[in-house]
Amino acid sequence: MASDEANQIGVGVNVWVADPVEAYVAGTVVSVSGDVVKVSLEAGTAVEVKENELHLVENADREDMVTLNYLHEPGVLHNLKNRYGLDEIYTYTGNILIAVNPFQRLPHLYDHAMMDQYQGRALGELSPHVFAIAETAFSAMTNLHTSQSILVSGESGAGKTETAKQIMHYLAHMGGRAGSGDAGAGDGALGNDSSSYDSSTQSTQSRPVEQKVLESNPLLEAFGNAKTVRNDNSSRFGKFIEIQFDDKHKISGAIIRTYLLERSRIVSVDSPERNFHVFYQLCDGASEEDKKSLRLKPSCEFAYLAQSTCHTLAGVDNKEEYVATRRAMEIVGIGESDQRAVFRVVAGILHLGNVTFVNKDDEACDDGCVLSGEASRNALKDAAHVLKVDCDTLEKALTTRTIETVEGSITKPLDVKAATNSRDSLAKTLYTRLFDWLVLKINNSIGQDSNSKHFIGVLDIYGFESFKSNSFEQFCINLANEKLQQHFNQHVFKTEQEEYEREEIDWSYIEFVDNQDVLDLIEKKPAGIISLLDEACMFPSTTHAQFATKLYGALRDHGRFGKPKTSQTAFTLAHYAGDVTYETDFFLEKNKDFVVAEHVSLLGQSGCAMLGVIFAQPTEGVVNESSSASRVSKSAMKFSSIGAAFKTQLNDLMRKLNTTEPHYVRCVKPNGRNVPSDFENANVLHQLRCGGVLEAVRISCAGYPSRKPVDEFLDRFGLLAVDKTKLFKPGEEFNVARAILTETGLEKTWQIGKTKVFLRAGQMASLDMIRHKRVTAAAVAIQRMAKGRYQQKQFAKVKAAANCVARWSRGMFARRLATAMRLERAVVKTQARARTAFAVRRFDKCKKACTKIQASFRGALARARVSLMRRERAAVTIQARARCRAARVEFISTRTAAVTFQCAFRSKLARGVMKALKAERKERGALLAAKSELEKKLEMERVRAELERRRQAEETLRREKEATEAAAKLAAMQEEMRLAKEAAEEAALRRAEEAAAAEQTRRDEELAKSAAREAKAEAAATLAKVAAMEAAACLAETKSQAQAAAHATELDAEKAVVKKLETRNLELEKALSETDYKLEAAAEKVLMLENENQRLKQMAKENVMAVAAVRAGEGAGRSPPRHDNETTNGYSAGGQSPLTPDSLGGSPGDMELRRRVEAGHLAKLAATQKTHAEHDTLLRLVDTACEVGFSHGQPILACVTFRSLLHWKSFELERTPLFDRVMQTMSANVEAHTDNNNQLTYWLANTFALLHLLQRTLKTSGGGASSRRRTGLGSGVGIFERFNSRLRAVSTPSLDKADDEATGAVAGIPGVKQVDAKYPAFLFKQQLTAFVEKIYGFLRDNMKKEITPQLGSCIQAPRATRGGAAARRGGTQTATSTATDGGPQLGTHWRTILDHLDALLLTFRANHVPVFLVRKFFTQIFCFINVQLFNALLLRRECCSFSNGEYIKTGLA
């Protein structure tokens, strides 16, 4: 056809040019050189193309593309695109309907009014519509009494399912329901096809048949649809819906038949495709109870689903889809128990996919296989639990195979590959039978009419597929489309044949386009592809490479079969829609379908009733036990070919279709992005080829593609007739048409029928070219005559115009001369007046300038005099200040010299006094020695009394510990009471100790003073004094014991009081804490509100002033200027009140200002609320600090707190309650765990780290330093001052030494700028320092409590050691005897002390306490141990022996 058109191509003709992107683009012929044509494209470029590659353009919108003058690919494509742009989505190609998916709702096309329009109308009478196809089918059934079928095809996403729904809607509208009064009964049933039906209010039987069919769609889509590369909801099975009618042509029943379910997708899916929707709906949408009972996990953890990375779909909620599926199951009559059973099977398939196998022996697989690990074992248990079968039996069925022989049964272990195939076979069998069971349930719910004789079938099946990588699934799908295309070709050819016979023309020589050779290549035995594939699957050892080689050898001479050059295992088939290359890598695995007797038997005995039903009937391929009587052994697993089963189902479908009269709807997807108003030419052209539309065009082109009624032919080509008068004579139309065709010299292949003129391919183009040339020649002649007449008229007009212009020009020149003379006289007078005015103005201007210069000069002189006077006064003031300062400096230097002289003189006198005192001290040396001896004895007595008191305290603590253990089983309130009681007791003990120590100190001071006075008297009385002091020491000891007894009595009284006040104290503390928290929160809110109020007032004041200024400026521009005394400070001259924000609301600008203020207020209020929430989050973190821990040795709590305070700029605030709340929270945590060293060390590390960060970050500003000096911050000497040098040593100095000495600050933290802190920050720092000292004191006191009871026993060696020492005292103590004895051994008390110290050191290390803190702590503990040991030895002189000394030395070492 293209070659015939090419013969008629000339310059100026519009043509279609092939384009790799847009398929075809339009252009205009510029030149023709031989067989090369130069074409100018619409984009502005020019290309050279061969004539036979061009197609003529027809700018017409045809509802039936058969009526196109030029029936070719670009013409069909252009016609569809034009109609799609006008939202005309339906187009005919003969009696074939092409439906382009609009990807948007067009409700006006599908309402009942539209259905009524097409009722009773013939095809083509109205615009193309899917209702017209449905009406044609319905009319044919009612008139011819034959069954009809409507075949809806297209690729995924083309709208096949929606088209099938609209067909069923129309049939329901036309047919109504059996038993209804009229056809309109069906209208009410489908008045709202989107409404849902409740099974509790409307029974299944009360709904119409077509509604039941539509309601089953969600269920079938969930179990039969999946995501593919091109569509997110692609049907992976064929569906043939038979809508049955009774004798009155009313809908009486329906049945759904499913074909060609893609079983291989269950166990094998490629990314980014997905498995069937129901798997993902179950994993995401099941309730927690169902997930627990079915042991479900996320979809990504199931092997069958994890093969693809896609688990969710855009715009699809799996939970909602799961609910819709459950609702659809209820609608079709599936009860709750059966629903649970269905999802049990689905969950069981998922669990089976997680079962994997490994060989028992790594080197060989003859010994069979076992489960690969614990995960596979758990998956097998889950599958057995869900399917309600025995776990061991299921494992045996998967890993072994039983063969029945005459001698008996033989159990054969399976290798990993065979076991995996067995598992996949079981999963596919389960899903396939479940799907068939669901279809059976749906059909039972819909109801069939066994008496129905006619039906209208709607076939919804997947379209032709061709991807970059095509496998077994595409092979089967394309086989089905080849079958349907053959059926389609036969129908189209039959339609063409009927057209020719109706017009009584000769058509015997027209060839029929057939694809039987492709079908024979695939199906024919024994050399077809399916037969060769089944033969290869019979042998387990066959590989895909061997299968491909076998195909190459058997089919290499076939014209439709080819071998690609880039692959050794692929083959190419020339389908009707184009060449498709298939990869054979997985052909063998996907074609195998094993039906295993053990599987059927196992599932038939399942505890799930539904499984027992669907596996009760014997399956084809399963060998019964009674059939094993022959001597040949038979396996319990028989191979079944999926390809062969697919072919059988396809043949059944074709037989069903051959019994009906077909009607075709081809659905087209306009673009791959699923968006409206986007038409991709290449994509649509590919679908037209795959859908067979262009095949129908080729069939039409094989006959007479151009056909026109005689009237239309004469309207278009009547000007080619020689005798034009015959055009208007009735009855001469056919003769005129025949004469035109004969005289134009066309080849005698055209024919004229009864009503139409039939032209062969290219003849219409030839007629158009002749008509174009005839019209062009006539147009040139007409243009020549018209242009000559036009030029003559133009010349006459120009001549008349020239004469008129000359006449008017002379008059104009005369008038101009008179005007010039008048103007000259007027100019002279005007110049005289102007010069006078200019002179007057120059004089006035000179006068004003002189006056201004005089005023400026006089003002300058006055200002100079004032400036001189000011300078003289300033000089006098400076001289007075300078003289005053010189006098003061002289006075200060004189005073300093006097003080220096006085200090030197007094120092000289003091040195003399010192020399005298030194001489006197030497004389009193003996007295001082005696005094020291007495003081030592007094100290020994005090230590002995202290040890006795501590022994009593230890006994008291022991009794309290026993009481505590006995009361451990009481409630939490009693535990808190006991803690409060112990705290009170410890406080009383401390008060008693402090009182005793104070009394002892007072007495010591009195004794020392009396000894000093007596030493000055005389040396002889010293002995008497000593005796008196010893007596006084005994008396002091007696008094201390009495005081201890009194304190014990007071302690008992306090315990009684504590027991009475415990309950009240707890209640008051609880109420107090709640009140404090509320007060703090309220105070913080009040503070924030006050600040906010102040800011808002300031903003309002500024806005008022700004608006007043703007209004004043606008008023100045509109009104005359006012005097300065008319307005003052915002008050008007009339005494009105000043402007306020409320008074500014009259204009739109004021309203905009108010809205801005309100928006700013709301934004700040939201920021305040956000700040409160962040503060509460930080406080909760501090409250649960023990759960945070450390990161790389750094305390997380300290870092988070510091970063949060720094981020919120809390250090720079003048007022904030956040620091107090943080300190209260930390204090509460520490006070609750004062006896827990682990908690104390954790808080010590965090608080010390926070203190260290504050020390390095905060710097003192002027205001901060003054406020700190006012309040005395930093004046005390605590642990922070003692470790200040350590902090400076750790930090990296970034300031000069002079700056450090001046400011006392340490270097900052890298990456963090130092902050000018305010008073609350420094107060927080001081509180934190005191808190660190407090925690440090708690730790030190706890350790002293633990080791003090043991120190008293550490000064006396064990008995055996002392005996050895005593024996050595009787003889000579030599180094040899000491070495032989071996020295003293370490006792239990020393070991206990070491254990306590080791435990504390480990606690320090676990909580990352700084090293120098640990060293300082242990230095103090060791000093305490030394002092306690020394005091104990002074009090117990009998222990001052060599053996005890060696024992103590060993313990200290």
XYZ file of N, CA and C in Angstrom, residues 287-373:
261
model
N -5.509 -8.972 62.006
C -5.484 -8.470 63.379
C -4.353 -9.138 64.155
N -4.037 -8.544 65.306
C -2.956 -9.099 66.120
C -3.274 -10.519 66.565
N -4.532 -10.776 66.860
C -4.918 -12.130 67.265
C -4.719 -13.109 66.110
N -5.135 -12.702 64.901
C -4.950 -13.586 63.748
C -3.473 -13.771 63.436
N -2.694 -12.699 63.542
C -1.259 -12.839 63.296
C -0.626 -13.813 64.284
N -1.086 -13.774 65.514
C -0.521 -14.678 66.507
C -0.934 -16.114 66.235
N -2.193 -16.323 65.888
C -2.659 -17.689 65.640
C -2.065 -18.254 64.354
N -1.877 -17.401 63.335
C -1.311 -17.863 62.067
C 0.212 -17.721 62.035
N 0.792 -17.173 63.111
C 2.243 -17.025 63.241
C 2.810 -16.236 62.060
N 2.187 -15.108 61.791
C 2.589 -14.292 60.652
C 3.747 -13.368 61.018
N 4.492 -13.000 60.018
C 5.608 -12.061 60.138
C 5.469 -11.018 59.032
N 6.293 -9.985 59.044
C 6.259 -9.037 57.922
C 6.524 -9.730 56.594
N 5.978 -9.187 55.529
C 6.065 -9.838 54.229
C 7.506 -10.002 53.756
N 8.388 -9.096 54.176
C 9.777 -9.200 53.722
C 10.516 -10.372 54.337
N 9.940 -11.049 55.341
C 10.598 -12.173 55.995
C 10.120 -13.513 55.447
N 9.256 -13.520 54.446
C 8.816 -14.758 53.805
C 9.569 -14.898 52.481
N 10.123 -16.098 52.250
C 10.992 -16.311 51.092
C 10.243 -16.115 49.783
N 8.994 -16.588 49.696
C 8.234 -16.441 48.453
C 7.986 -14.972 48.118
N 7.897 -14.113 49.123
C 7.631 -12.698 48.888
C 8.909 -11.869 48.846
N 9.975 -12.354 49.499
C 11.219 -11.582 49.569
C 12.025 -11.660 48.279
N 11.584 -12.466 47.292
C 12.304 -12.489 46.015
C 12.215 -11.153 45.295
N 11.225 -10.345 45.647
C 11.056 -9.019 45.057
C 11.213 -7.972 46.149
N 11.747 -6.835 45.755
C 11.929 -5.737 46.726
C 10.668 -4.901 46.883
N 9.666 -5.153 46.072
C 8.429 -4.376 46.134
C 7.431 -5.093 47.032
N 7.013 -4.436 48.131
C 6.048 -5.017 49.055
C 4.811 -4.143 49.233
N 4.881 -2.905 48.821
C 3.732 -2.006 48.949
C 3.497 -1.318 47.613
N 2.263 -0.882 47.382
C 1.885 -0.181 46.164
C 1.504 1.254 46.500
N 1.873 2.161 45.626
C 1.555 3.576 45.851
C 0.047 3.773 45.803
N -0.480 4.406 46.854
C -1.908 4.699 46.911
C -2.782 3.531 47.302
N -2.193 2.412 47.707
C -2.959 1.223 48.094
C -2.601 0.875 49.529
N -3.613 0.746 50.382
C -3.431 0.366 51.778
C -3.799 -1.111 51.914
N -2.806 -1.939 52.259
C -3.058 -3.376 52.358
C -4.078 -3.703 53.439
N -4.128 -2.900 54.502
C -5.095 -3.153 55.561
C -6.521 -2.958 55.050
N -6.744 -1.858 54.318
C -8.074 -1.618 53.768
C -8.446 -2.671 52.737
N -7.480 -3.083 51.913
C -7.758 -4.117 50.920
C -8.093 -5.445 51.598
N -7.440 -5.719 52.720
C -7.745 -6.954 53.448
C -9.183 -6.912 53.972
N -9.597 -5.775 54.490
C -10.983 -5.649 54.974
C -11.962 -5.811 53.818
N -11.639 -5.229 52.644
C -12.518 -5.370 51.480
C -12.606 -6.818 51.023
N -11.487 -7.540 51.097
C -11.508 -8.959 50.714
C -12.372 -9.760 51.672
N -12.243 -9.496 52.959
C -13.079 -10.217 53.932
C -14.559 -9.887 53.713
N -14.851 -8.634 53.395
C -16.239 -8.258 53.149
C -16.777 -8.942 51.893
N -15.937 -9.036 50.849
C -16.368 -9.724 49.633
C -16.620 -11.204 49.898
N -15.820 -11.822 50.757
C -16.043 -13.231 51.102
C -17.364 -13.410 51.843
N -17.685 -12.460 52.701
C -18.987 -12.536 53.380
C -20.128 -12.377 52.385
N -19.934 -11.479 51.395
C -21.015 -11.218 50.435
C -21.303 -12.443 49.585
N -20.251 -13.162 49.174
C -20.471 -14.329 48.313
C -20.846 -15.561 49.118
N -21.016 -15.428 50.424
C -21.534 -16.531 51.223
C -20.493 -17.410 51.869
N -19.270 -16.953 52.010
C -18.229 -17.723 52.695
C -18.280 -17.345 54.168
N -18.564 -18.350 55.026
C -18.726 -18.082 56.443
C -17.428 -17.758 57.145
N -17.564 -17.380 58.433
C -16.389 -16.986 59.213
C -15.393 -18.126 59.354
N -15.879 -19.325 59.590
C -14.972 -20.474 59.758
C -14.239 -20.777 58.460
N -14.968 -20.721 57.324
C -14.303 -20.956 56.044
C -13.305 -19.841 55.723
N -13.615 -18.620 56.122
C -12.653 -17.532 55.901
C -11.366 -17.787 56.668
N -11.515 -18.202 57.919
C -10.296 -18.509 58.688
C -9.523 -19.653 58.037
N -10.256 -20.643 57.503
C -9.582 -21.763 56.848
C -8.852 -21.305 55.588
N -9.462 -20.385 54.834
C -8.816 -19.879 53.620
C -7.499 -19.193 53.967
N -7.526 -18.345 54.965
C -6.296 -17.633 55.317
C -5.306 -18.550 56.030
N -5.779 -19.642 56.597
C -4.840 -20.642 57.114
C -4.020 -21.229 55.963
N -4.703 -21.525 54.856
C -4.003 -22.092 53.707
C -3.007 -21.073 53.150
N -3.413 -19.807 53.059
C -2.511 -18.772 52.543
C -1.279 -18.641 53.451
N -1.520 -18.609 54.765
C -0.385 -18.520 55.700
C 0.482 -19.767 55.626
N -0.131 -20.944 55.459
C 0.651 -22.167 55.341
C 1.564 -22.149 54.132
N 1.095 -21.583 53.006
C 1.949 -21.483 51.811
C 3.144 -20.579 52.094
N 2.920 -19.468 52.786
C 4.037 -18.570 53.122
C 5.060 -19.271 54.011
N 4.579 -20.015 55.008
C 5.517 -20.723 55.896
C 6.270 -21.813 55.141
N 5.603 -22.481 54.193
C 6.294 -23.510 53.419
C 7.459 -22.904 52.632
N 7.300 -21.691 52.148
C 8.378 -21.072 51.385
C 9.635 -20.836 52.194
N 9.534 -20.748 53.516
C 10.716 -20.539 54.371
C 11.412 -21.833 54.747
N 10.892 -22.972 54.296
C 11.522 -24.268 54.591
C 12.589 -24.522 53.537
N 13.821 -24.670 53.957
C 14.942 -24.948 53.052
C 15.641 -26.223 53.484
N 16.447 -26.778 52.573
C 17.055 -28.081 52.796
C 18.539 -28.027 52.470
N 19.274 -28.937 53.119
C 20.692 -29.153 52.810
C 20.938 -30.656 52.762
N 21.950 -31.058 52.008
C 22.289 -32.477 51.923
C 22.878 -32.976 53.243
N 22.606 -34.232 53.539
C 23.189 -34.812 54.755
C 24.698 -34.888 54.635
N 25.172 -35.230 53.463
C 26.603 -35.308 53.215
C 26.961 -34.251 52.188
N 27.952 -33.422 52.541
C 28.304 -32.328 51.645
C 28.858 -32.811 50.314
N 29.484 -33.988 50.293
C 30.123 -34.475 49.069
C 29.151 -35.161 48.136
N 28.138 -35.776 48.658
C 27.196 -36.525 47.819
C 25.803 -36.308 48.348
N 24.841 -36.460 47.449
C 23.453 -36.245 47.827
C 22.654 -37.541 47.823
N 23.346 -38.689 47.827
C 22.626 -39.961 47.791
C 21.909 -40.241 49.098
N 22.398 -39.670 50.186
C 21.780 -39.930 51.492
C 20.562 -39.057 51.752
N 20.176 -38.252 50.786
C 18.999 -37.408 50.982
C 19.366 -36.067 51.583
N 18.371 -35.398 52.082
C 18.561 -34.059 52.617
C 17.807 -33.912 53.929
N 18.144 -32.864 54.665
C 17.490 -32.543 55.928
C 17.210 -31.048 55.931
N 16.481 -30.617 56.949
C 16.207 -29.188 57.098
C 17.505 -28.435 57.337
N 17.607 -27.227 56.776
C 18.889 -26.517 56.766
C 19.260 -25.923 58.112
N 18.323 -25.733 59.009
C 18.664 -25.123 60.287
C 17.446 -24.941 61.161
